[in-house]
Amino acid sequence: MTVQANDPAISVASEKPASLRPTLEWIARRAEPIVIGLAAIVIGLALFSLFILAIGKSPAMLFQLMYTGGFGSWFSVQNSLSRAAPLLLTALCVALPARLGLVIIGGEGAVVLGGVAAAAMALPLVGSAPVFLTFILMAIAAMLVGGVWIGLAGFLRHYRGVNETISSLLLSYIAIALMNQFVEGPLRDPASLNKPSTKPLPQDYMLGHIPGMDVHWGLVIGVVACIVSWVLIEVTSYGFAARIAGGNVRAAQIQGLPVGRLIAGFTAIAGSFAGLAGMIEVTAVQGSANASLAAGYGYTGILVAFLARHNPLAIIPVAILLGGINAAGGLIQRRMGLPDATVLVLQGTLFIVILFCETFYGRFKIFNPDLWKRSE
Amino acid sequence: MDDTAIGLWGVPLAIFAGAIRVSTPFIFVSLGETITERSGRINLGLEGTLVFGAMTAYAVAVMSGSPWLGVLAAMATGAIFGAVHGWICKWPKVNDIAIGIAMMQFGLGLAFFLGKPFIQPAAPHLPAIPLGFWSSLPQIQAALSINVLFILGAMLAFALRWAFKNTRVGLILRVVGDSTDAARAMGVNPDRVRLMATAVGGSLAAIGGAYLSLYYPGSWNERISSGQGLMAVALVIFARWNPIGCFLAALLFGGAGALGPALQSVGVTEGYYLFYAAPYVLTLVIMIITSSPTRSLAGAPGALSLTK
């Protein structure tokens, strides 16, 4: 996609050696999102520090604890990685439709229903079907339900003109009500008293840990999903068509691209990833489907996707960073006597500043080689 | 069924009473959002503003002993939230829908953070007018005990309808919302109008929050709002950016929200949680029916990013 400026006139005008110039241009074009993104994070942290100062606590101590709790030891790194696993998948649920120009914010609903679907699929099979087959069937059920749920928002967007941001959010509230109905009603384990949930899965039906680590396989599944999504968007013709449709729907339609199917397909794939996140929560963390499935992974995923500028590969480091911040939340709470919402405030601040910094893209000459010549 | 004095008549009465009780926050948030959207901008952050307003109102009411001071304080914070949203969105390349989601997360986080100490203490409630004094039945008395804010909200809806049509401010707002270029040609600064419209919208949404914490359900906790701020955005579309439509739609939503508790009170508990989903399903169905893929919605402000 990058414009290769091999025009001899430009090379001659430049005082730099001609062989170095393409490399510098390559670096400049790729440096823009990284430099602006990092600057946004620094500004966000500075604003958050002011807030912490204003309530009379020490920001230095907070960041120190955040580092210790998130990445300071092998134990905390593993904790961060575990928390990053669902975020990888819920961020994809935002990032894939975003390539088509859609803002989907209802991933939480697909997570919740995916978890319920996985539990509902597994419970009758426990004891009779082989473990591996059960896992496959659970994943299929979770992805199917999640895909239908978010795919519906995409379908309605294209074929009925319903705004996908709002419909996906309404679907998310409906999904949580459905989960409560299932967990309180037909799927309720009578033994679960205060916290209604489905029957727990036996230990051998739980998703195990990656050998040598205290991190469940969900991380691997999430990373693979990110890589697959990257290939889908950047390498395949479907991804190319989706990016065109995201840039200009009319141009895509004139070119004869199946915009409707692209939108329905991409939102369905996105939703199936979020559904898979629900299955992982059930089989790796909770052991049963219950109200804890609505833990906000869908909403943090929105932040991760925007932070990564909807690039599936960039989602991997960002999700680990956010997972680390979440993991450090408990430590901050205990050591500094701050409420658990501290992490929410930090996330909100970062989110706002990062979106605000979108305005600086394309404003700095240094990142735009086409403008270099004029400044020289 | 006969343990209540009026038997099954309790269901429609409870829905009616619920419609009035539950609709008030919808009225204020949707009127605020109407003003914002009429200026051509959308604020999805009103959910955060609503919850922060609820917290502020409760905290100020606890400390000062006056619920009305709480409402005023909530309005002030709502205006600040709206102004921040409006200021950020005036910059080029900034997506107002995404900023709304971010402001929502920020508002919720800040409200939970600052509101922690106020979960326990009790605040004085807003007064209600007992219009059911003529009846001896406690159910009717309870149903007709109408909060002052509901009446203010209804009056505001009619006042806004009049102001949009007949005042200079209303005209400027509509011009800015329909065409940024036309507004510039008139010598109006669209960014400034949108900033003010978002601030006013935020302060109205915060009143909705104050109603939640100071009247119904009447306490502050982290689950005080169940998406009222966001559903109001859908409600504004349903009401076609018409203030009186907002008022009626809010009543409809309130009634749908009261369906579950009303049926439960007469012993229908089957599918209880599904009734909780009723307002969301209703919103979605209405949006599906009233939207169209080929033309923009009737009455939609031309510069609004949501309907493009």
XYZ file of C-alpha atoms in Angstrom:
684
model
C 0.000 0.000 0.000
C 2.948 2.355 0.581
C 4.001 4.638 -2.221
C 7.517 3.779 -3.240
C 9.174 7.046 -4.225
C 11.797 5.830 -6.643
C 11.408 8.947 -8.720
C 14.965 10.004 -9.607
C 14.048 13.692 -9.314
C 13.283 13.262 -5.614
C 16.450 11.284 -5.012
C 18.573 13.920 -6.698
C 16.920 16.747 -4.797
C 17.591 14.959 -1.529
C 20.946 15.500 0.067
C 20.795 12.063 1.603
C 22.312 9.162 -0.337
C 19.757 7.712 -2.733
C 20.118 4.209 -1.320
C 19.245 5.323 2.193
C 16.175 7.285 1.283
C 13.661 4.406 0.768
C 14.691 2.931 4.107
C 14.175 6.244 5.876
C 10.788 6.623 4.208
C 9.836 3.117 5.250
C 10.791 3.910 8.835
C 9.035 7.286 8.818
C 5.750 5.879 7.595
C 5.743 3.102 10.166
C 7.005 5.265 12.997
C 3.943 7.518 12.969
C 1.451 5.216 14.741
C 4.112 4.020 17.188
C 5.389 7.480 18.142
C 1.924 9.048 18.358
C 0.568 6.005 20.229
C 3.379 6.073 22.780
C 3.045 9.845 23.181
C -0.672 9.357 23.825
C 0.040 6.767 26.510
C 2.566 9.088 28.175
C 0.107 12.013 28.130
C -2.643 9.739 29.479
C -0.416 8.544 32.308
C 0.555 12.147 33.090
C -3.101 13.194 33.344
C -3.830 10.178 35.505
C -0.873 11.139 37.733
C -2.439 14.571 38.239
C -5.647 12.861 39.303
C -3.790 10.646 41.773
C -1.923 13.684 43.109
C -5.228 15.522 43.486
C -6.588 12.848 45.797
C -3.396 12.971 47.834
C -1.618 9.777 46.787
C 1.735 9.224 45.187
C 1.727 8.544 41.434
C 5.282 7.218 41.619
C 4.212 4.565 44.096
C 1.199 3.732 41.915
C 3.264 3.208 38.777
C 5.818 1.236 40.756
C 3.031 -1.052 42.029
C 1.550 -1.270 38.573
C 4.860 -2.490 37.234
C 5.361 -4.926 40.107
C 1.816 -6.261 39.876
C 1.769 -6.504 36.096
C 5.258 -7.414 34.981
C 7.608 -7.300 37.982
C 7.940 -11.034 38.540
C 7.451 -14.265 36.605
C 4.327 -14.850 38.655
C 2.825 -11.479 37.752
C 3.793 -11.825 34.083
C 1.905 -15.103 33.939
C -1.053 -13.473 35.654
C -1.009 -10.660 33.075
C -0.817 -13.144 30.203
C -3.811 -15.066 31.561
C -5.827 -11.870 31.732
C -4.738 -10.880 28.226
C -6.177 -14.082 26.704
C -9.854 -13.058 26.553
C -8.886 -9.476 25.634
C -7.151 -10.694 22.470
C -10.401 -12.246 21.286
C -12.772 -9.473 22.366
C -10.475 -6.878 20.759
C -10.702 -8.798 17.471
C -14.475 -8.537 17.815
C -14.038 -4.744 17.526
C -11.058 -4.605 15.169
C -12.369 -6.799 12.323
C -15.656 -4.902 11.788
C -13.718 -1.640 12.197
C -11.869 -2.457 8.994
C -15.261 -2.231 7.285
C -15.967 1.059 9.019
C -18.276 -0.439 11.654
C -18.117 0.434 15.356
C -19.254 -2.701 17.217
C -19.313 -2.308 20.990
C -21.468 -5.263 22.031
C -18.757 -7.925 22.307
C -19.685 -8.501 25.945
C -22.967 -10.101 24.838
C -21.198 -12.550 22.544
C -18.780 -13.474 25.358
C -21.636 -14.185 27.743
C -23.700 -16.213 25.279
C -20.615 -18.071 24.038
C -19.908 -19.138 27.597
C -23.492 -20.298 28.154
C -23.521 -22.151 24.819
C -20.249 -23.907 25.683
C -21.549 -24.993 29.076
C -24.892 -26.106 27.648
C -23.088 -28.137 24.991
C -20.635 -29.756 27.375
C -22.837 -30.754 30.300
C -24.844 -33.525 28.566
C -21.629 -34.857 26.994
C -19.554 -35.049 30.179
C -18.745 -38.671 30.913
C -20.010 -40.059 27.621
C -18.040 -38.253 24.899
C -14.242 -38.072 24.650
C -12.745 -34.946 26.195
C -11.177 -33.705 22.981
C -14.394 -34.063 20.999
C -16.258 -32.213 23.746
C -13.820 -29.319 23.479
C -14.303 -29.134 19.721
C -18.090 -29.183 20.083
C -17.967 -26.524 22.823
C -15.826 -24.268 20.660
C -18.168 -24.729 17.699
C -21.239 -23.960 19.808
C -19.650 -20.881 21.377
C -18.386 -19.523 18.063
C -21.676 -20.197 16.335
C -23.724 -18.387 18.957
C -21.286 -15.470 19.220
C -21.073 -15.230 15.441
C -24.829 -15.150 14.999
C -25.155 -12.528 17.747
C -22.663 -9.989 16.358
C -23.353 -11.044 12.767
C -26.946 -9.985 13.392
C -25.744 -6.444 14.135
C -23.784 -6.446 10.851
C -26.696 -7.932 8.932
C -29.107 -5.334 10.311
C -26.637 -2.601 9.470
C -26.423 -3.487 5.826
C -29.890 -4.780 5.049
C -31.967 -2.563 7.354
C -29.733 0.461 7.929
C -29.814 -0.004 11.722
C -26.837 1.676 13.397
C -24.525 -1.169 14.437
C -23.102 0.598 17.499
C -26.476 0.836 19.163
C -27.896 -2.479 17.962
C -24.824 -4.391 19.144
C -25.098 -2.744 22.528
C -28.803 -3.539 22.837
C -28.023 -7.127 21.804
C -25.431 -7.203 24.546
C -27.995 -6.257 27.222
C -30.422 -8.815 25.781
C -27.662 -11.449 25.911
C -27.012 -10.775 29.600
C -30.737 -11.122 30.345
C -30.795 -14.404 28.384
C -27.802 -15.691 30.343
C -29.487 -14.845 33.639
C -32.607 -16.660 32.483
C -30.657 -19.780 31.474
C -28.487 -19.825 34.565
C -31.403 -19.196 36.932
C -33.778 -21.434 35.010
C -33.198 -24.507 32.837
C -29.423 -24.779 33.332
C -29.231 -23.983 37.031
C -27.286 -26.321 39.251
C -29.424 -26.771 42.407
C -26.217 -26.910 44.449
C -25.292 -23.335 43.514
C -26.966 -21.253 46.173
C -25.886 -17.628 46.403
C -24.320 -17.469 42.996
C -26.543 -19.254 40.473
C -24.531 -21.131 37.882
C -24.592 -24.206 35.685
C -23.210 -27.509 36.928
C -19.412 -27.302 37.207
C -17.314 -29.047 34.560
C -15.191 -31.964 35.863
C -11.497 -31.215 36.204
C -10.474 -33.199 33.081
C -12.847 -31.097 30.978
C -11.055 -27.920 31.996
C -8.693 -26.251 29.558
C -5.217 -26.987 30.937
C -2.141 -24.842 31.280
C 0.576 -24.317 28.703
C 3.405 -26.715 29.688
C 5.936 -25.037 31.967
C 3.711 -22.037 32.614
C 0.825 -21.070 34.835
C -1.070 -19.665 31.855
C -4.008 -21.475 30.277
C -4.230 -22.406 26.596
C -6.597 -19.497 25.959
C -3.534 -17.307 25.389
C -2.359 -19.525 22.526
C -5.860 -19.611 21.051
C -6.043 -15.807 21.248
C -2.628 -15.281 19.641
C -3.475 -17.725 16.847
C -6.776 -15.916 16.282
C -4.912 -12.597 15.997
C -2.471 -14.040 13.455
C -5.287 -15.643 11.441
C -7.163 -12.318 11.470
C -4.063 -10.468 10.326
C -3.660 -12.859 7.407
C -7.364 -12.529 6.604
C -7.193 -8.740 6.498
C -3.747 -8.085 5.060
C -3.150 -11.065 2.744
C -6.420 -12.456 1.394
C -8.575 -10.824 -1.232
C -11.510 -10.838 1.220
C -9.533 -8.603 3.552
C -8.606 -6.331 0.680
C -12.244 -6.103 -0.387
C -13.247 -5.371 3.208
C -10.731 -2.557 3.468
C -12.059 -1.027 0.259
C -15.637 -1.287 1.524
C -14.512 0.302 4.782
C -12.926 3.174 2.898
C -15.830 3.919 0.604
C -18.960 1.778 0.427
C -20.197 3.273 -2.840
C -16.870 2.736 -4.605
C -16.892 -0.881 -3.402
C -20.425 -1.420 -4.678
C -19.575 0.096 -8.040
C -16.631 -2.305 -8.249
C -19.136 -5.132 -7.760
C -17.856 -6.186 -4.360
C -20.410 -8.134 -2.282
C -20.508 -5.504 0.479
C -23.470 -7.068 2.283
C -21.867 -10.488 2.490
C -18.549 -8.956 3.520
C -20.195 -7.048 6.372
C -22.256 -10.024 7.546
C -19.251 -12.348 7.216
C -16.729 -10.142 8.993
C -19.085 -9.311 11.866
C -19.914 -13.017 12.219
C -16.225 -13.950 12.386
C -15.669 -11.147 14.896
C -18.551 -12.367 17.038
C -17.348 -15.959 16.892
C -14.024 -14.837 18.390
C -15.849 -13.132 21.254
C -17.947 -16.280 21.718
C -14.731 -18.284 21.904
C -13.548 -15.928 24.656
C -16.682 -16.904 26.593
C -15.914 -20.603 26.165
C -12.355 -20.027 27.403
C -13.648 -18.173 30.455
C -15.905 -21.142 31.244
C -13.432 -23.939 30.579
C -10.240 -22.293 31.826
C -11.268 -19.944 34.627
C -14.827 -20.270 35.960
C -15.524 -23.971 35.437
C -19.201 -23.167 34.871
C -21.342 -20.542 33.195
C -22.479 -17.841 35.621
C -22.896 -14.085 35.974
C -19.116 -13.643 36.298
C -18.939 -14.063 32.521
C -20.057 -10.446 32.224
C -16.775 -9.213 33.693
C -16.243 -6.363 31.228
C -13.846 -8.143 28.834
C -16.034 -6.986 25.972
C -15.617 -3.346 26.996
C -11.871 -3.530 27.681
C -11.580 -5.179 24.266
C -12.899 -1.975 22.677
C -10.050 -0.056 24.293
C -7.479 -2.640 23.181
C -8.730 -2.550 19.590
C -8.652 1.243 19.367
C -5.239 1.377 21.034
C -3.946 -1.111 18.453
C -5.530 0.969 15.671
C -7.486 -2.152 14.656
C -4.331 -3.987 13.607
C -4.652 -7.651 14.725
C -0.914 -8.073 15.309
C -0.688 -4.877 17.365
C -3.536 -6.243 19.495
C -1.183 -8.863 20.980
C 1.190 -6.476 22.839
C -1.629 -4.040 23.715
C -3.788 -6.801 25.218
C -0.837 -7.980 27.317
C -0.250 -4.393 28.490
C -3.916 -3.959 29.449
C -3.955 -7.429 31.007
C -1.015 -6.292 33.123
C -2.786 -3.116 34.210
C -5.836 -5.178 35.190
C -3.678 -7.702 37.013
C -2.027 -4.912 39.009
C -5.411 -3.516 40.064
C -5.708 -5.760 43.107
C -2.229 -4.891 44.372
C -2.897 -1.146 44.004
C -6.142 -1.578 45.898
C -4.493 -3.360 48.822
C -1.277 -1.371 49.137
C -2.568 2.160 48.523
C -6.106 1.860 49.825
C -7.575 2.972 46.490
C -10.938 1.690 45.199
C -10.956 -1.068 42.582
C -12.326 1.460 40.080
C -8.844 3.056 39.881
C -8.033 0.827 36.922
C -11.278 1.891 35.219
C -10.350 5.560 35.606
C -6.898 4.886 34.158
C -8.369 2.956 31.235
C -10.921 5.691 30.537
C -8.234 8.390 30.628
C -5.965 6.443 28.269
C -8.860 5.715 25.939
C -9.879 9.380 25.650
C -6.324 10.639 25.111
C -5.566 7.962 22.512
C -8.683 8.785 20.511
C -7.940 12.492 20.827
C -4.428 11.936 19.459
C -5.951 10.609 16.214
C -6.126 14.266 15.306
C -2.315 14.447 15.093
C -2.011 11.822 12.368
C -0.728 13.369 9.173
C 0.100 16.669 10.859
C 3.816 16.157 11.330
C 6.055 16.575 8.339
C 8.644 14.184 9.687
C 6.307 11.219 9.211
C 5.363 12.134 5.666
C 8.215 11.610 3.158
C 6.197 13.290 0.406
C 6.647 16.592 2.239
C 10.332 16.177 3.057
C 11.585 17.749 -0.152
C 9.752 21.006 0.415
C 11.326 21.497 3.818
C 14.828 21.054 2.541
C -54.286 -13.551 43.497
C -56.755 -11.985 45.898
C -54.257 -11.040 48.536
C -53.982 -7.654 46.881
C -57.025 -5.446 47.242
C -57.494 -4.853 43.525
C -56.389 -8.244 42.210
C -55.279 -8.454 38.579
C -56.053 -4.788 38.035
C -52.774 -4.355 39.866
C -50.861 -5.288 36.709
C -51.907 -2.405 34.428
C -51.805 -0.063 37.416
C -48.281 -1.208 38.270
C -47.237 -0.798 34.641
C -48.730 2.694 34.584
C -47.033 3.627 37.844
C -43.811 2.021 36.652
C -43.994 3.894 33.355
C -44.035 7.191 35.208
C -41.374 6.145 37.723
C -38.993 4.487 35.279
C -39.448 6.945 32.408
C -38.120 10.088 34.115
C -34.403 9.416 33.519
C -35.206 8.454 29.921
C -37.026 11.758 29.446
C -34.088 13.846 30.616
C -31.340 11.883 28.867
C -33.243 11.710 25.595
C -34.123 15.421 25.653
C -30.466 16.211 26.311
C -29.379 13.914 23.511
C -31.962 15.484 21.206
C -30.392 18.905 21.748
C -26.913 17.474 21.119
C -27.933 15.506 18.032
C -29.926 18.393 16.594
C -26.626 20.281 16.566
C -25.127 17.498 14.442
C -23.117 15.672 17.050
C -23.784 12.461 18.938
C -22.779 11.836 22.543
C -22.741 8.149 23.463
C -21.021 9.106 26.709
C -24.304 10.098 28.341
C -24.399 6.745 30.136
C -21.243 7.804 31.985
C -22.633 11.304 32.539
C -25.838 9.840 33.951
C -24.032 7.608 36.429
C -21.615 10.356 37.422
C -24.586 12.699 37.869
C -26.281 10.111 40.079
C -23.169 9.855 42.239
C -22.660 13.626 42.458
C -26.297 14.282 43.331
C -26.265 11.625 46.025
C -22.963 12.769 47.503
C -23.982 16.437 47.593
C -27.396 15.569 49.015
C -25.786 13.494 51.768
C -23.347 16.257 52.677
C -25.654 19.262 52.359
C -28.954 17.661 53.349
C -30.686 19.196 50.332
C -31.667 16.988 47.405
C -32.148 20.017 45.137
C -28.578 21.131 45.745
C -27.635 17.616 44.648
C -29.552 18.026 41.395
C -27.812 21.354 40.715
C -24.393 19.882 41.412
C -25.174 16.973 39.087
C -26.168 19.418 36.353
C -22.859 21.241 36.747
C -20.797 18.047 36.446
C -22.930 16.905 33.500
C -22.239 20.192 31.732
C -18.502 19.737 32.319
C -18.590 16.193 30.921
C -20.540 17.399 27.899
C -18.177 20.321 27.337
C -15.149 18.016 27.451
C -16.800 15.745 24.886
C -17.689 18.730 22.731
C -14.198 20.206 22.935
C -12.443 16.959 22.032
C -14.799 16.273 19.132
C -14.211 19.643 17.484
C -10.742 18.488 16.396
C -10.404 16.985 12.940
C -10.250 13.174 12.552
C -11.679 12.604 16.027
C -14.563 10.111 15.922
C -17.429 11.358 18.092
C -18.957 7.880 18.505
C -15.672 6.399 19.764
C -15.025 9.381 22.064
C -18.509 8.810 23.463
C -17.650 5.220 24.357
C -14.410 6.415 25.960
C -16.172 9.155 27.942
C -18.691 6.555 29.089
C -15.919 4.328 30.476
C -14.204 7.312 32.057
C -17.432 8.604 33.622
C -18.348 5.190 35.014
C -14.827 4.667 36.384
C -14.694 8.094 38.004
C -18.183 7.707 39.492
C -17.310 4.322 41.018
C -13.979 5.685 42.240
C -15.317 8.818 43.924
C -18.630 7.240 44.920
C -17.226 4.409 47.047
C -17.699 6.263 50.392
C -21.344 7.079 49.587
C -22.703 3.568 49.199
C -23.654 3.353 52.880
C -25.054 6.744 54.035
C -28.662 7.678 53.249
C -29.473 10.859 51.347
C -32.690 12.871 51.600
C -35.042 12.045 48.718
C -36.646 14.355 46.202
C -40.265 15.164 47.013
C -43.258 13.604 45.264
C -46.716 15.106 44.739
C -49.445 12.757 46.070
C -52.056 12.964 43.313
C -53.726 9.804 44.587
C -55.035 11.372 47.810
C -58.666 10.806 46.745
C -58.315 7.039 46.840
C -58.235 4.856 49.906
C -56.333 2.098 48.098
C -52.609 2.206 48.888
C -51.738 0.879 45.411
C -53.451 3.795 43.687
C -51.922 6.252 46.108
C -48.485 4.832 45.411
C -49.065 4.805 41.663
C -50.163 8.422 41.569
C -47.418 9.735 43.777
C -45.617 11.598 41.038
C -42.153 13.042 41.383
C -41.557 16.714 40.696
C -38.818 15.915 38.193
C -41.248 13.913 36.038
C -43.480 16.952 35.758
C -40.503 19.207 35.030
C -39.343 16.773 32.351
C -42.755 16.747 30.682
C -42.845 20.550 30.705
C -39.324 20.701 29.331
C -40.300 18.455 26.419
C -43.033 20.852 25.348
C -40.835 23.894 25.951
C -38.071 22.430 23.785
C -40.507 21.604 21.018
C -41.610 25.226 21.038
C -38.054 26.556 21.262
C -36.775 24.496 18.334
C -39.516 25.916 16.145
C -39.898 29.476 17.317
C -36.685 30.848 18.752
C -33.490 32.172 17.266
C -31.415 29.732 19.320
C -33.535 26.849 18.065
C -33.073 27.938 14.471
C -29.289 28.288 14.851
C -29.147 24.833 16.419
C -31.089 23.283 13.560
C -28.997 25.017 10.899
C -25.758 23.875 12.498
C -27.124 20.345 12.686
C -28.249 20.243 9.085
C -25.294 21.807 7.375
C -21.990 22.969 8.782
C -21.387 25.041 5.661
C -24.750 26.785 5.837
C -24.036 27.682 9.450
C -20.654 29.156 8.533
C -22.320 31.138 5.764
C -24.721 32.548 8.384
C -21.744 33.679 10.426
C -22.349 31.094 13.139
C -19.427 29.158 14.605
C -20.616 25.515 14.395
C -18.003 24.217 16.835
C -19.121 26.646 19.521
C -22.810 25.818 19.035
C -22.058 22.087 19.194
C -19.928 22.570 22.302
C -22.781 24.322 24.061
C -25.377 21.836 22.812
C -23.268 18.946 24.135
C -22.805 20.699 27.475
C -26.554 21.330 27.836
C -27.247 17.724 26.793
C -24.816 16.495 29.435
C -26.362 18.581 32.179
C -29.851 17.260 31.339
C -28.560 13.668 31.325
C -27.092 14.279 34.773
C -30.562 15.271 36.041
C -31.725 11.834 34.909
C -28.944 10.372 37.036
C -29.908 12.530 40.020
C -33.441 11.169 39.749
C -32.118 7.599 39.908
C -30.086 8.110 43.056
C -32.397 10.581 44.826
C -35.829 9.162 44.030
C -36.100 5.812 42.282
C -34.523 3.406 43.168
C -33.239 6.088 45.522
C -29.782 4.994 46.570
C -26.322 5.086 45.099
C -24.590 1.902 44.013
C -22.564 0.749 41.047
C -25.493 -0.944 39.340
C -27.747 2.095 39.480
C -28.061 2.451 35.712
C -28.772 -0.453 33.416
C -28.005 1.297 30.182
C -30.618 4.068 30.387
C -28.088 6.542 29.029
C -27.408 4.437 25.973
C -30.972 3.359 25.336
C -31.879 7.024 25.291
C -29.773 7.366 22.150
C -31.884 4.721 20.429
C -34.971 6.388 21.851
C -34.046 9.702 20.223
C -33.846 7.980 16.838
C -37.210 6.318 17.462
C -38.660 9.712 18.421
C -37.208 11.256 15.252
C -35.409 14.049 17.124
C -38.755 15.399 18.294
C -38.893 16.371 22.015
C -42.540 15.386 22.463
C -41.840 12.088 20.729
C -39.029 11.604 23.260
C -41.440 12.129 26.125
C -43.942 9.594 24.764
C -41.231 7.093 23.843
C -39.775 7.405 27.339
C -43.186 6.537 28.809
C -43.357 3.490 26.532
C -39.901 2.384 27.647
C -40.766 2.939 31.263
C -43.856 0.771 30.834
C -41.823 -1.988 29.179
C -39.300 -1.832 31.999
C -42.072 -2.095 34.592
C -43.585 -5.185 32.947
C -41.368 -7.726 34.725
C -41.738 -6.386 38.284
C -45.492 -5.855 37.732
C -46.049 -9.460 36.639
C -43.867 -10.723 39.445
C -45.971 -8.842 41.981
C -49.030 -10.907 40.979
C -47.106 -14.176 41.061
C -45.951 -14.592 37.466
C -42.283 -15.472 37.853
C -41.752 -17.624 34.760
C -39.214 -16.009 32.457
C -38.577 -13.247 34.974
C -35.197 -12.308 33.540
C -36.548 -12.234 30.016
C -38.896 -9.451 31.042
C -35.823 -7.476 32.055
C -34.801 -7.636 28.415
C -38.167 -6.211 27.277
C -37.077 -2.554 26.894
C -33.969 -3.568 24.934
C -35.919 -5.923 22.656
C -38.543 -3.227 22.167
C -35.857 -0.679 21.223
C -34.219 -3.061 18.791
C -37.492 -4.053 17.130
C -38.498 -0.415 16.774
C -35.134 0.443 15.252
C -35.398 -2.425 12.781
C -38.893 -1.410 11.760
C -38.187 2.297 11.428
C -34.770 2.185 9.769
C -34.152 1.897 6.078
C -30.998 0.957 4.192
C -31.682 3.231 1.241
C -32.654 6.621 2.631
C -31.631 8.530 5.705
C -34.166 8.754 8.481
C -36.909 11.332 8.201
C -36.159 14.287 10.428
C -32.515 13.367 10.948
C -30.101 16.298 11.213
C -28.008 16.313 8.037
C -24.626 16.637 9.744
C -25.217 13.794 12.210
C -22.594 11.060 11.853
C -24.881 8.385 13.267
C -27.323 8.232 10.380
C -24.864 8.523 7.528
